[in-house]
PDB file of C-alpha atoms and ligand atoms in Angstrom:
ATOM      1  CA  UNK A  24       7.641 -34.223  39.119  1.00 90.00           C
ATOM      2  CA  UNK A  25       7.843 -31.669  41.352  1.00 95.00           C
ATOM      3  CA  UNK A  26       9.331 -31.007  44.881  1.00 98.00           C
ATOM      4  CA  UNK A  27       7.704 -28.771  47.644  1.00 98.00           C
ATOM      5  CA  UNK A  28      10.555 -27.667  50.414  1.00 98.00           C
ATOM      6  CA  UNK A  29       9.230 -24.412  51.038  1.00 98.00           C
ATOM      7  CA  UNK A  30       6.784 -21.897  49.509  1.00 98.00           C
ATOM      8  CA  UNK A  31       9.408 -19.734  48.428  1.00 97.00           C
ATOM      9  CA  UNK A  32      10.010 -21.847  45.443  1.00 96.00           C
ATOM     10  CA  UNK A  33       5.969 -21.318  44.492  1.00 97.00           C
ATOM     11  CA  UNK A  34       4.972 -18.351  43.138  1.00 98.00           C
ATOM     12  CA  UNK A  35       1.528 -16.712  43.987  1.00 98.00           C
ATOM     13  CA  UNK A  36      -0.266 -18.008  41.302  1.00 98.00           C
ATOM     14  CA  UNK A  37       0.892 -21.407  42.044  1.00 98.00           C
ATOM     15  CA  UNK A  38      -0.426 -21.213  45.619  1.00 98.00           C
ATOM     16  CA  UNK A  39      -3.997 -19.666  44.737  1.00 98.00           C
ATOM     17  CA  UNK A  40      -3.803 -23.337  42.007  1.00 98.00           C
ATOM     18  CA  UNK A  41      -3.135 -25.215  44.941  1.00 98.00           C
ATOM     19  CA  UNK A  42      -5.570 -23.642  47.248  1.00 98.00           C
ATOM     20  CA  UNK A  43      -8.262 -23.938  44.534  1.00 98.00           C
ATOM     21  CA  UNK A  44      -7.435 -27.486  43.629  1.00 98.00           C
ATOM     22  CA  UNK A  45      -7.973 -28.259  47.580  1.00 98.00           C
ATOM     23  CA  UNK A  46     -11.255 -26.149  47.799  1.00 98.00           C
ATOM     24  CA  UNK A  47     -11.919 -28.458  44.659  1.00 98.00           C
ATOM     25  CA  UNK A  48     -11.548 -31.734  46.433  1.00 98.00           C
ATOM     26  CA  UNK A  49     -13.245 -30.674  49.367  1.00 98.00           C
ATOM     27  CA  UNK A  50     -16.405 -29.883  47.525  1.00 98.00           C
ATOM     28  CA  UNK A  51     -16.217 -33.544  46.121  1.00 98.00           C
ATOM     29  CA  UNK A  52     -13.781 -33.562  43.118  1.00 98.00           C
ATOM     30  CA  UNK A  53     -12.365 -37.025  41.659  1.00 97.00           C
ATOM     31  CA  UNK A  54      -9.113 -37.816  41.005  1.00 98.00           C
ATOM     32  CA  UNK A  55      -7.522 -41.275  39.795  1.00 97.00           C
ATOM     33  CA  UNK A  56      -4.227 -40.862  38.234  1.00 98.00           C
ATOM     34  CA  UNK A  57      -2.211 -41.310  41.302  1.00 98.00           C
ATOM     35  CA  UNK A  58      -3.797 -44.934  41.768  1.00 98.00           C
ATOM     36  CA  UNK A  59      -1.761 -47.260  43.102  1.00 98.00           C
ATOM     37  CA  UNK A  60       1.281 -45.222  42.957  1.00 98.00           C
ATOM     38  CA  UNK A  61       3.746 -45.633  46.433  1.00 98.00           C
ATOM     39  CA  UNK A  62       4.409 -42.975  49.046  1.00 98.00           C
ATOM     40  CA  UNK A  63       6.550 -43.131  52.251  1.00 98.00           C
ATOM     41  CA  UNK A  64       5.917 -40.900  54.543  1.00 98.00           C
ATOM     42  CA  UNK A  65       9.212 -40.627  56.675  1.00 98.00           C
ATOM     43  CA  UNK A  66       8.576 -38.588  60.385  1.00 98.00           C
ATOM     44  CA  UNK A  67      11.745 -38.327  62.305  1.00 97.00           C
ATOM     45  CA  UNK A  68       9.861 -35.979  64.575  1.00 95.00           C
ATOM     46  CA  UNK A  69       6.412 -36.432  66.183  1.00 95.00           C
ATOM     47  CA  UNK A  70       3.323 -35.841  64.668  1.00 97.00           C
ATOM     48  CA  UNK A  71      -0.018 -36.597  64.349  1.00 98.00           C
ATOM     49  CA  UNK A  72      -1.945 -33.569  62.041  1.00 98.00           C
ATOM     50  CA  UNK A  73       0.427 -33.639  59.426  1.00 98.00           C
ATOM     51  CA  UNK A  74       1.694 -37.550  59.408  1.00 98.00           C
ATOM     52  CA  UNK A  75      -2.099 -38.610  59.712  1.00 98.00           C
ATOM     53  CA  UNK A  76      -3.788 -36.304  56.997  1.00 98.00           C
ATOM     54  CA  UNK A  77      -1.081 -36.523  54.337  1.00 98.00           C
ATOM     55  CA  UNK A  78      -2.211 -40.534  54.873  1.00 98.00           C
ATOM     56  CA  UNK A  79      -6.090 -39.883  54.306  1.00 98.00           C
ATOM     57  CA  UNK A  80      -4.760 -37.820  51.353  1.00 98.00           C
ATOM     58  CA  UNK A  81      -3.014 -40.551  49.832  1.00 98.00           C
ATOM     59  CA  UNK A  82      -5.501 -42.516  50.982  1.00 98.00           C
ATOM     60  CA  UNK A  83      -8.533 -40.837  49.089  1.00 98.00           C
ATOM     61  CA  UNK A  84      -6.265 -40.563  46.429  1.00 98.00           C
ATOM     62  CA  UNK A  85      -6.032 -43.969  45.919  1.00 98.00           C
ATOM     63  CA  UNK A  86      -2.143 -44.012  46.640  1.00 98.00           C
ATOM     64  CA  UNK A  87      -0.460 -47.349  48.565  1.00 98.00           C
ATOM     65  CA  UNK A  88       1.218 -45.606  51.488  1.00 98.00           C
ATOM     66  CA  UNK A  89       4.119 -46.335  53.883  1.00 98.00           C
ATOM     67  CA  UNK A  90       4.745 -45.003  57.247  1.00 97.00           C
ATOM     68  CA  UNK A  91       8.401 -45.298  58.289  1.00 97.00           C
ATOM     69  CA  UNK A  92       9.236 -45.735  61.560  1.00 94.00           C
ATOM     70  CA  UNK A  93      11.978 -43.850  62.573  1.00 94.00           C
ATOM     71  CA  UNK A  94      12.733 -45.486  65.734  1.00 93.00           C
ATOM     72  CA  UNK A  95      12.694 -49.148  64.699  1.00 95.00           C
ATOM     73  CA  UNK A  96      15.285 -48.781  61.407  1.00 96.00           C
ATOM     74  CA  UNK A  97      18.932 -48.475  60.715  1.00 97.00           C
ATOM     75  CA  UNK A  98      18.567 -44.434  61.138  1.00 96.00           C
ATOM     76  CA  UNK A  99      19.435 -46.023  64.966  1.00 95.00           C
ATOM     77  CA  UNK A 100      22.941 -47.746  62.880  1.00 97.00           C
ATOM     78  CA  UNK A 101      23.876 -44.219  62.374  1.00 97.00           C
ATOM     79  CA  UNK A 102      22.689 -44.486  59.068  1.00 98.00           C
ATOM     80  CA  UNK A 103      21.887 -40.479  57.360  1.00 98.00           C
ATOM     81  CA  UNK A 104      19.274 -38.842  55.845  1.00 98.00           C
ATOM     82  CA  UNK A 105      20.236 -38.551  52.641  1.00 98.00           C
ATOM     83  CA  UNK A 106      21.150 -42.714  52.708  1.00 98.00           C
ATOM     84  CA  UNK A 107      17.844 -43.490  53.713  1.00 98.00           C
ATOM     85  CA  UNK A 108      16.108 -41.270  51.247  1.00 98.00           C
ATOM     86  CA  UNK A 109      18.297 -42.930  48.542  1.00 98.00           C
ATOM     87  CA  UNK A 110      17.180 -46.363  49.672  1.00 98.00           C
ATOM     88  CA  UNK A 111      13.570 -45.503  49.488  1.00 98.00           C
ATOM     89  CA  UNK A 112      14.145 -44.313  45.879  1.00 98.00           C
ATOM     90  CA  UNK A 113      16.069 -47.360  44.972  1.00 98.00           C
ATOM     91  CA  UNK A 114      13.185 -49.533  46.611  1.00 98.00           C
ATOM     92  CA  UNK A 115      10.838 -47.930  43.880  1.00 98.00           C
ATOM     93  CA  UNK A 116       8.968 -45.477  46.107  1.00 98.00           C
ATOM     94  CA  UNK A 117       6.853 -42.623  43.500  1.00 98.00           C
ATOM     95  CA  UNK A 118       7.307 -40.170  46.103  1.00 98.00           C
ATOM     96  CA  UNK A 119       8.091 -39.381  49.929  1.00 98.00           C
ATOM     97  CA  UNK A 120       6.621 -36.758  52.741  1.00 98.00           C
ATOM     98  CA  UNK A 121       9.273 -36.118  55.543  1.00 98.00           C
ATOM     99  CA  UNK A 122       9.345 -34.168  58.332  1.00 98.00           C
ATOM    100  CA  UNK A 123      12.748 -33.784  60.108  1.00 98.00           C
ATOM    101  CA  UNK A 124      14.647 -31.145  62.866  1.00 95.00           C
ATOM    102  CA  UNK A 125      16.824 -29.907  60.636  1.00 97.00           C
ATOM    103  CA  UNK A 126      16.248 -26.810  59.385  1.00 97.00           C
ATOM    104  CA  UNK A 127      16.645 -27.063  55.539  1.00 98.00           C
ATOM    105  CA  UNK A 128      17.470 -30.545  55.434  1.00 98.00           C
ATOM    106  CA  UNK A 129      16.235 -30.766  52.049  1.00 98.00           C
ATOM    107  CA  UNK A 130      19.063 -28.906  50.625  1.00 98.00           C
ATOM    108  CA  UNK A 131      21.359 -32.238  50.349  1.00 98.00           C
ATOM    109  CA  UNK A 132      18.266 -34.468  48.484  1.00 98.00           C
ATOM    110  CA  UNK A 133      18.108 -31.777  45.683  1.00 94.00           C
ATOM    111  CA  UNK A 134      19.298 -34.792  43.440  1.00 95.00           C
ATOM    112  CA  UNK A 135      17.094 -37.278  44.327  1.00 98.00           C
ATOM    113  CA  UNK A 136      15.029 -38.147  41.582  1.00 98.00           C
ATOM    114  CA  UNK A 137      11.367 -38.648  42.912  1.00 98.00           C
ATOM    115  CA  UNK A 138       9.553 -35.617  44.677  1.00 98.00           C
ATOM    116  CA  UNK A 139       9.126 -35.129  48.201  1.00 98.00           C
ATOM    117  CA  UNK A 140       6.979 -32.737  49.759  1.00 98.00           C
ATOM    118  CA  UNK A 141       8.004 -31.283  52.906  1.00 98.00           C
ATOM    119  CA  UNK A 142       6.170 -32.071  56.341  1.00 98.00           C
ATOM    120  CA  UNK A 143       8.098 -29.668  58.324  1.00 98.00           C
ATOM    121  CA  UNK A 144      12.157 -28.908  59.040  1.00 98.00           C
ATOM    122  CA  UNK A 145      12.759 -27.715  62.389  1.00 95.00           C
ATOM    123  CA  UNK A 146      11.904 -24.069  62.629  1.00 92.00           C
ATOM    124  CA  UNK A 147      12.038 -23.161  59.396  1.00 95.00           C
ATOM    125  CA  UNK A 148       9.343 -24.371  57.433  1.00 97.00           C
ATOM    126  CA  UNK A 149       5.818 -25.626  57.270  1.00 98.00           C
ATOM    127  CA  UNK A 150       4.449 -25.519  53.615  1.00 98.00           C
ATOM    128  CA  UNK A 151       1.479 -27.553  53.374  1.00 98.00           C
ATOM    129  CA  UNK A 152       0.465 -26.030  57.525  1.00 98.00           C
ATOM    130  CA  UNK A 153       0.538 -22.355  55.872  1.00 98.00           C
ATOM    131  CA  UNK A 154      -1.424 -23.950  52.854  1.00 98.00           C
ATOM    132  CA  UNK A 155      -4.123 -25.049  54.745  1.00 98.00           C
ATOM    133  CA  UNK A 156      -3.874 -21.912  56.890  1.00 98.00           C
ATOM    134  CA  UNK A 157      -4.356 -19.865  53.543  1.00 98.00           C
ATOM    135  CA  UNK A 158      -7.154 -21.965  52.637  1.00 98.00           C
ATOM    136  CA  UNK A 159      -9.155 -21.594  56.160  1.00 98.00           C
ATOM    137  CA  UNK A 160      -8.419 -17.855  55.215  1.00 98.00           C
ATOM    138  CA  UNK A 161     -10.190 -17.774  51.843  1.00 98.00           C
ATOM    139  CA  UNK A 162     -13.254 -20.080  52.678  1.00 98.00           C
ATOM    140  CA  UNK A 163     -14.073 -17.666  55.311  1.00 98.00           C
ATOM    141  CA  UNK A 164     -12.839 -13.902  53.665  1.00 98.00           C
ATOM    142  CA  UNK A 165     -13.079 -15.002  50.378  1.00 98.00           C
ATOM    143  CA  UNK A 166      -9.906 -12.994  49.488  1.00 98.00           C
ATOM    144  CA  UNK A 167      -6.373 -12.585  51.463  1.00 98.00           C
ATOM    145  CA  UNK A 168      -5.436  -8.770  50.013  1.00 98.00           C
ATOM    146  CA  UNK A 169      -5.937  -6.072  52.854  1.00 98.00           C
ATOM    147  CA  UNK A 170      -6.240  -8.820  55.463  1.00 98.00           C
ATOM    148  CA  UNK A 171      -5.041  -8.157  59.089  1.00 98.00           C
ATOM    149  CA  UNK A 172      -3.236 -10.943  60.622  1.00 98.00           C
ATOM    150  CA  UNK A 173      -1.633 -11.117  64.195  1.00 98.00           C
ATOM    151  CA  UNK A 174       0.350 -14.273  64.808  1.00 98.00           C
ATOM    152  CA  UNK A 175       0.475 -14.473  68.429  1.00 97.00           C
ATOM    153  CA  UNK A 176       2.960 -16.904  70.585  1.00 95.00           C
ATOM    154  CA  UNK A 177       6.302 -18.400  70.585  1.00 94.00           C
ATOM    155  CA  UNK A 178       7.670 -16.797  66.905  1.00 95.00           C
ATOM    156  CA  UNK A 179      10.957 -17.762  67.655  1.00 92.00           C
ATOM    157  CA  UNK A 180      10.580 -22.017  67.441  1.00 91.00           C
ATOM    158  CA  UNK A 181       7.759 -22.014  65.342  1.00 95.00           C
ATOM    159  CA  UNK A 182       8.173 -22.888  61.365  1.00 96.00           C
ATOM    160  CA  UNK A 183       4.508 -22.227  61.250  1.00 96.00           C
ATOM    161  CA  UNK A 184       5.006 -18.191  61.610  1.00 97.00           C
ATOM    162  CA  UNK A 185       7.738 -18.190  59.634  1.00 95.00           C
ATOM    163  CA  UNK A 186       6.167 -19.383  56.552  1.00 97.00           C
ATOM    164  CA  UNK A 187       2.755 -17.530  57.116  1.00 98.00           C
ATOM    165  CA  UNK A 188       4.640 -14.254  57.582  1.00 98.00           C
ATOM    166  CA  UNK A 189       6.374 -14.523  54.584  1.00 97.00           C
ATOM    167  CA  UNK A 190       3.462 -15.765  52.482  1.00 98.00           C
ATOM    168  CA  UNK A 191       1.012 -13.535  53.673  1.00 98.00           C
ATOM    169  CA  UNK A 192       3.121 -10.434  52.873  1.00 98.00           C
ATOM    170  CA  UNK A 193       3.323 -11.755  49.605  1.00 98.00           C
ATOM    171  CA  UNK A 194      -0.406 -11.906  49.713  1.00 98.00           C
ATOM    172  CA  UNK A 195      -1.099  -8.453  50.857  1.00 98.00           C
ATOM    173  CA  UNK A 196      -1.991  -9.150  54.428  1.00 98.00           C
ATOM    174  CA  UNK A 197      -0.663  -7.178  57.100  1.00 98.00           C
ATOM    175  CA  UNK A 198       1.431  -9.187  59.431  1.00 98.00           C
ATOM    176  CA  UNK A 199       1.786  -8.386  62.969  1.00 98.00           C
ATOM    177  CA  UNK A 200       3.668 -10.062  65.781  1.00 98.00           C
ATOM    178  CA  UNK A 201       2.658 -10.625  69.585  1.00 97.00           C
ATOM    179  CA  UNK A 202       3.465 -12.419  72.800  1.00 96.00           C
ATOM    180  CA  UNK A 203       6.125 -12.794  75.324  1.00 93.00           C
ATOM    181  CA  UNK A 204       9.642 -10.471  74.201  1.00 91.00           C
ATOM    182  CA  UNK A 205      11.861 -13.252  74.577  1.00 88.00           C
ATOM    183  CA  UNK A 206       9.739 -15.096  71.371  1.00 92.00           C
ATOM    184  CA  UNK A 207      10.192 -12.347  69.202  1.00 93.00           C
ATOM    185  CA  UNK A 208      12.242 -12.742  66.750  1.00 93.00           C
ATOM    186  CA  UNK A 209      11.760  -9.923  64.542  1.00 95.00           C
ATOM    187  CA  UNK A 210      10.397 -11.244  61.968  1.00 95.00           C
ATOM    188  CA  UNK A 211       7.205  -8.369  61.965  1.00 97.00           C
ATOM    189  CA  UNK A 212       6.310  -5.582  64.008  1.00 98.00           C
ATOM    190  CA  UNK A 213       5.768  -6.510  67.518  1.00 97.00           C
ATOM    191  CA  UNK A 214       2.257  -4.964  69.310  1.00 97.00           C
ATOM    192  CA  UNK A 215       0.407  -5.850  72.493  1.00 97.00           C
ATOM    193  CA  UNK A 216      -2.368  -7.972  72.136  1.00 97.00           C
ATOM    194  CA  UNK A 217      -4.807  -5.908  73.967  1.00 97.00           C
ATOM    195  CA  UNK A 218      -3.905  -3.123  71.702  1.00 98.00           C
ATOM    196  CA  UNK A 219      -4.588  -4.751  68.444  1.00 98.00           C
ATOM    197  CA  UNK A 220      -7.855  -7.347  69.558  1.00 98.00           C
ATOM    198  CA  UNK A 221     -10.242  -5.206  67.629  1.00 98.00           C
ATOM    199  CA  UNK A 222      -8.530  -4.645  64.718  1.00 98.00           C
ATOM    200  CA  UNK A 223      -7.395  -7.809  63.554  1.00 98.00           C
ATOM    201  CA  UNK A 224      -9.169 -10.363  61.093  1.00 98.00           C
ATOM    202  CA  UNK A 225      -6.826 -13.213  61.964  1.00 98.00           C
ATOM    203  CA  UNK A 226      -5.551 -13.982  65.436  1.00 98.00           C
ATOM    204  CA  UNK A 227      -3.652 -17.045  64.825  1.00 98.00           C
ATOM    205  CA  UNK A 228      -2.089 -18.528  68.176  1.00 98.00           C
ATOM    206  CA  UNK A 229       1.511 -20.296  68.355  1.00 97.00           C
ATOM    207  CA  UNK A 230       1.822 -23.267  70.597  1.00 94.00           C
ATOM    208  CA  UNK A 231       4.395 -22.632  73.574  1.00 91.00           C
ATOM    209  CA  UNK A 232       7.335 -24.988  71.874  1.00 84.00           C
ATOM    210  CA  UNK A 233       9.078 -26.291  75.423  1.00 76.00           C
ATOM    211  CA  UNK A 234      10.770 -29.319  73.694  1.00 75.00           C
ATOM    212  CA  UNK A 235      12.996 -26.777  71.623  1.00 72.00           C
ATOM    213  CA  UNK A 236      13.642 -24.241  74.202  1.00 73.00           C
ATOM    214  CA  UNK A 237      16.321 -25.971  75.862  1.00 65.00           C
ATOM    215  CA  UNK A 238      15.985 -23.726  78.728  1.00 66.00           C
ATOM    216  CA  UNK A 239      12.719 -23.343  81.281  1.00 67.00           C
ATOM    217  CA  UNK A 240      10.902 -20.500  80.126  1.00 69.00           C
ATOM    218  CA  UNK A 241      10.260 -17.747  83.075  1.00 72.00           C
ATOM    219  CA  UNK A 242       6.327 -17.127  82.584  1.00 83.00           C
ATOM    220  CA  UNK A 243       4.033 -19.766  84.270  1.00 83.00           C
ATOM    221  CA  UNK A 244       1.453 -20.936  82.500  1.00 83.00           C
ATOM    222  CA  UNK A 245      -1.781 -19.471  84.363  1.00 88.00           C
ATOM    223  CA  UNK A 246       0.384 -15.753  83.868  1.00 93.00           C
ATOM    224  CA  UNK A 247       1.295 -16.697  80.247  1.00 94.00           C
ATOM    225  CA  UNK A 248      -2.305 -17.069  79.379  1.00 96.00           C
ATOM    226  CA  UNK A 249      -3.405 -13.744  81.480  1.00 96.00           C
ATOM    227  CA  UNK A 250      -0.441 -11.884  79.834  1.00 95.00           C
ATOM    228  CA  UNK A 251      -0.402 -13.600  75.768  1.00 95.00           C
ATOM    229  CA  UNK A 252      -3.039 -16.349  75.591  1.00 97.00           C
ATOM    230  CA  UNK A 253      -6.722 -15.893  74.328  1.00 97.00           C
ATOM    231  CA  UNK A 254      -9.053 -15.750  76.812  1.00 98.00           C
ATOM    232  CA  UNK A 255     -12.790 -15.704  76.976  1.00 98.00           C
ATOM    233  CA  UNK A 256     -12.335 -12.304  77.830  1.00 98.00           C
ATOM    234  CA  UNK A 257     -10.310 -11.428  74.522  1.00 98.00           C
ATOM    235  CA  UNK A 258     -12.482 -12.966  72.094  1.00 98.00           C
ATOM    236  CA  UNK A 259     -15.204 -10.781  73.193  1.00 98.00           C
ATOM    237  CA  UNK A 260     -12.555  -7.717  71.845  1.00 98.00           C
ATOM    238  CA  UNK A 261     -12.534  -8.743  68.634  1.00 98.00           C
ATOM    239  CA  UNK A 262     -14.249  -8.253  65.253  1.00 98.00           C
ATOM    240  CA  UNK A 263     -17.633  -9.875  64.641  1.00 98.00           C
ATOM    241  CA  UNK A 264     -16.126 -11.534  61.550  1.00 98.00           C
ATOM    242  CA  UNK A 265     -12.593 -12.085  63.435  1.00 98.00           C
ATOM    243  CA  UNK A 266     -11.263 -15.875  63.940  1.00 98.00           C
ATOM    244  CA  UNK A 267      -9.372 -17.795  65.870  1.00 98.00           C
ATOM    245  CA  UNK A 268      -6.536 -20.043  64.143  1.00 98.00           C
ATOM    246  CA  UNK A 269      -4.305 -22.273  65.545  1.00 98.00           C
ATOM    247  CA  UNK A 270      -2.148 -24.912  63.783  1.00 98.00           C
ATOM    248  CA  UNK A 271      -1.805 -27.095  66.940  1.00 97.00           C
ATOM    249  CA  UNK A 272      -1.633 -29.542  68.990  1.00 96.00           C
ATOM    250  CA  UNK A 273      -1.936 -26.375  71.622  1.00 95.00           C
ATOM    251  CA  UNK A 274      -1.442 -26.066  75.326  1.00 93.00           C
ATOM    252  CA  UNK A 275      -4.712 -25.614  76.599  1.00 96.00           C
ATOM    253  CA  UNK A 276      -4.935 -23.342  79.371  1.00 95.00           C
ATOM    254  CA  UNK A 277      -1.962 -21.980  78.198  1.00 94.00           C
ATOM    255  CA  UNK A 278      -1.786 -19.997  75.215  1.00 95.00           C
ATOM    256  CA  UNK A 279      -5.594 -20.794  74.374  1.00 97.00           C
ATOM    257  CA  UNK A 280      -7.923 -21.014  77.444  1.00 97.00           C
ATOM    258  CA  UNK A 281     -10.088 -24.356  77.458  1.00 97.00           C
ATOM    259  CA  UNK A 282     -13.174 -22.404  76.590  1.00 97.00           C
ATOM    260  CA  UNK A 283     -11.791 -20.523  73.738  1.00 98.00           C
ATOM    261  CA  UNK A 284     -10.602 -24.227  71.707  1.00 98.00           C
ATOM    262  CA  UNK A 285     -14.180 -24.730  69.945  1.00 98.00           C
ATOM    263  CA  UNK A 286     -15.750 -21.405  71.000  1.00 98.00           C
ATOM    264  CA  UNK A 287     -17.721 -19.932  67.816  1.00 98.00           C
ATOM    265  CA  UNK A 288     -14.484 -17.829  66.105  1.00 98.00           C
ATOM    266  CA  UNK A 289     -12.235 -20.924  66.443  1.00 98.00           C
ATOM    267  CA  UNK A 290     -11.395 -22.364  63.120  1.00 98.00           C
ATOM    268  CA  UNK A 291      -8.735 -24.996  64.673  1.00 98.00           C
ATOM    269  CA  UNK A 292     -10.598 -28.190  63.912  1.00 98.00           C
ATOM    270  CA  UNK A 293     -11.715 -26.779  60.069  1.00 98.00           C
ATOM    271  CA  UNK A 294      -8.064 -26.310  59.908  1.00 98.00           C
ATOM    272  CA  UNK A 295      -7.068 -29.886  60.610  1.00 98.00           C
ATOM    273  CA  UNK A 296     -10.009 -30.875  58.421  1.00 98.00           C
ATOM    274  CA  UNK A 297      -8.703 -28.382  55.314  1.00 98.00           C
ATOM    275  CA  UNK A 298      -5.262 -30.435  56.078  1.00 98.00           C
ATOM    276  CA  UNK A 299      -6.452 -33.438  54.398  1.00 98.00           C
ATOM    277  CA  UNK A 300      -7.640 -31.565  50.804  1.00 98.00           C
ATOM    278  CA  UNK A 301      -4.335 -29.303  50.516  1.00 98.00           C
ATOM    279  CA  UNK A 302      -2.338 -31.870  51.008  1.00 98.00           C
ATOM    280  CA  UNK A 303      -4.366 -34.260  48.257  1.00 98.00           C
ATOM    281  CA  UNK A 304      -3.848 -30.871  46.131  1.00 98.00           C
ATOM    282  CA  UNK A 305       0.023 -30.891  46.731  1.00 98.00           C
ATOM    283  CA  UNK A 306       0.178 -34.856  46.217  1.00 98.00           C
ATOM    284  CA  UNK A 307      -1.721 -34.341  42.515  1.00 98.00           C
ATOM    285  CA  UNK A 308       1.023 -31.066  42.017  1.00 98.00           C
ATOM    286  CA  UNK A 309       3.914 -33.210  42.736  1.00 98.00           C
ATOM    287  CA  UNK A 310       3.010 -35.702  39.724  1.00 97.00           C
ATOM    288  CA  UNK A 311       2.455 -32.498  37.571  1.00 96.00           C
ATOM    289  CA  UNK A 312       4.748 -32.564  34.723  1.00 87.00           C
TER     290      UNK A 312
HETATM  291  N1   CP B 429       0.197 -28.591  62.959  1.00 51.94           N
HETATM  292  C1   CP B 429       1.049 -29.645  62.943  1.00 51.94           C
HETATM  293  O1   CP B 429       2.046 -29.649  62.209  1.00 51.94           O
HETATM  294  O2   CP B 429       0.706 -30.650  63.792  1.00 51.94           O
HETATM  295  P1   CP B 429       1.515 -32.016  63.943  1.00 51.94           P
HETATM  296  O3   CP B 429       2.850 -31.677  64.562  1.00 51.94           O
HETATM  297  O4   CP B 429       0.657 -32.863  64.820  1.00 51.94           O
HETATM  298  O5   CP B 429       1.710 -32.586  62.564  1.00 51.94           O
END
């Protein structure tokens, strides 16, 4: 069996297996050997994208899934993460997706004896997201090496960039930064946006994360998207074969303008689509001996 906390623990030929395995299923592949085994997918933060494909995953997979519900069980007794993991695995759960605030929450279920794939920890990672990101990337480059990639938004909050900007280093691509100053966290060279529009294959866009600010951010939204977001305006600046990624949901009219969401460079919805096959991909890994 095996775990997937974060993509530091794969190495690069593991994710191109992954991304080919998911490529693999999109263009039709069958696979039965997970039939009838039991996941629980346990969300103790909102989502719909990840919670809902990881279901049609175990769905087409033939798996009989769970979907915990955070707010109506004895996590509201005070009971802990790690407790309610163990009861899972004593109930005789095959496996379990979980998504939960706390950065690197996994850390205290390294013991736990079934695998569990990671649906996000607070802002610090976002495996199967930069999976399917990666995948989007090769379906429409056909290669990641030499890639430009500017990752565009609130860097700070978001799990997303941090596991893209590691990954796609690893991967060759050149990793920029952009967006307001008080969202950078240094994680890659900051540049303006207008500065780097033309050069960049990749403009992947960051939602604005209010809910983990804990503080009212100073920009209004029409001047956030004048000064960071893509605009009509902007997507006429880029590259011919540029695109637009996003891992949403996104503030529309905020850091993506309404007529930018399913203009012709936009790869968003493909993205949720792709969501569904890497995550089949990491469901058949996690059974790999
Ligand atoms: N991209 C993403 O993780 O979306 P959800 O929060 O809806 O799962």
């Amino acid at each position: 069996m095996k775990n997937l906390f974060s993509l530091k623990e794969l190495t690069v030929l593991d994710i191109h297996r992954i991304i080919d395995e998911a490529i693999a299923f999109k263009n039709g592949k069958k696979f039965t050997d997970l039939k009838g085994k039991k996941i629980a997918n346990l969300f103790f933060e909102n989502s719909t994208r990840t919670h809902y494909s990881f279901i049609v995953a175990e769905q087409n997979l033939g798996i009989i899934d769970t979907n915990f519900n955070a707010a109506a069980s004895s996590v509201n007794k005070g009971e802990s993460l790690y407790d309610t993991v163990r009861t899972f695995e004593s109930l005789g759960y095959d496996g379990l997706v979980i998504r939960h605030p706390q950065n690197n929450y996994f850390n205290q279920l390294e013991d736990i004896s079934i695998p569990i794939m990671n649906g996000g920890d607070g802002t610090g990672n976002h495996p199967t997201q930069s999976l399917l990101d990666l995948m989007t990337i090769k379906e429409e480059f056909g290669k990641f090496d030499g890639l430009k990639v500017a990752i565009v938004g609130d860097i700070r909050h978001s799990r997303v960039a941090h596991t893209n900007i590691d990954m796609m280093r690893r991967l060759n691509m050149e990793v920029c930064i952009s967006g307001p100053k008080e969202f950078d966290d240094g994680s890659a060279e900051h540049k303006e946006l207008n500065d780097i529009l033309s050069d960049m294959d990749v403009i992947m866009l960051l939602r604005v994360q209010y809910e983990r600010h804990g503080y009212e951010i100073q920009i209004p939204k029409t001047e956030y998207l004048k000064q960071y977001g893509m605009t009509k305006d902007r997507v006429k600046q880029m590259k011919d074969t540029a695109i637009i990624m996003h891992p949403a949901p996104f503030n529309r009219k905020t850091e993506i303008d309404d007529d930018v969401v399913e203009c012709e460079k936009s790869r968003i919805f493909k993205q949720m689509t792709n969501g569904v096959f890497v995550r089949m991909a990491v469901l058949k890994r996690a059974f790999e001996v």
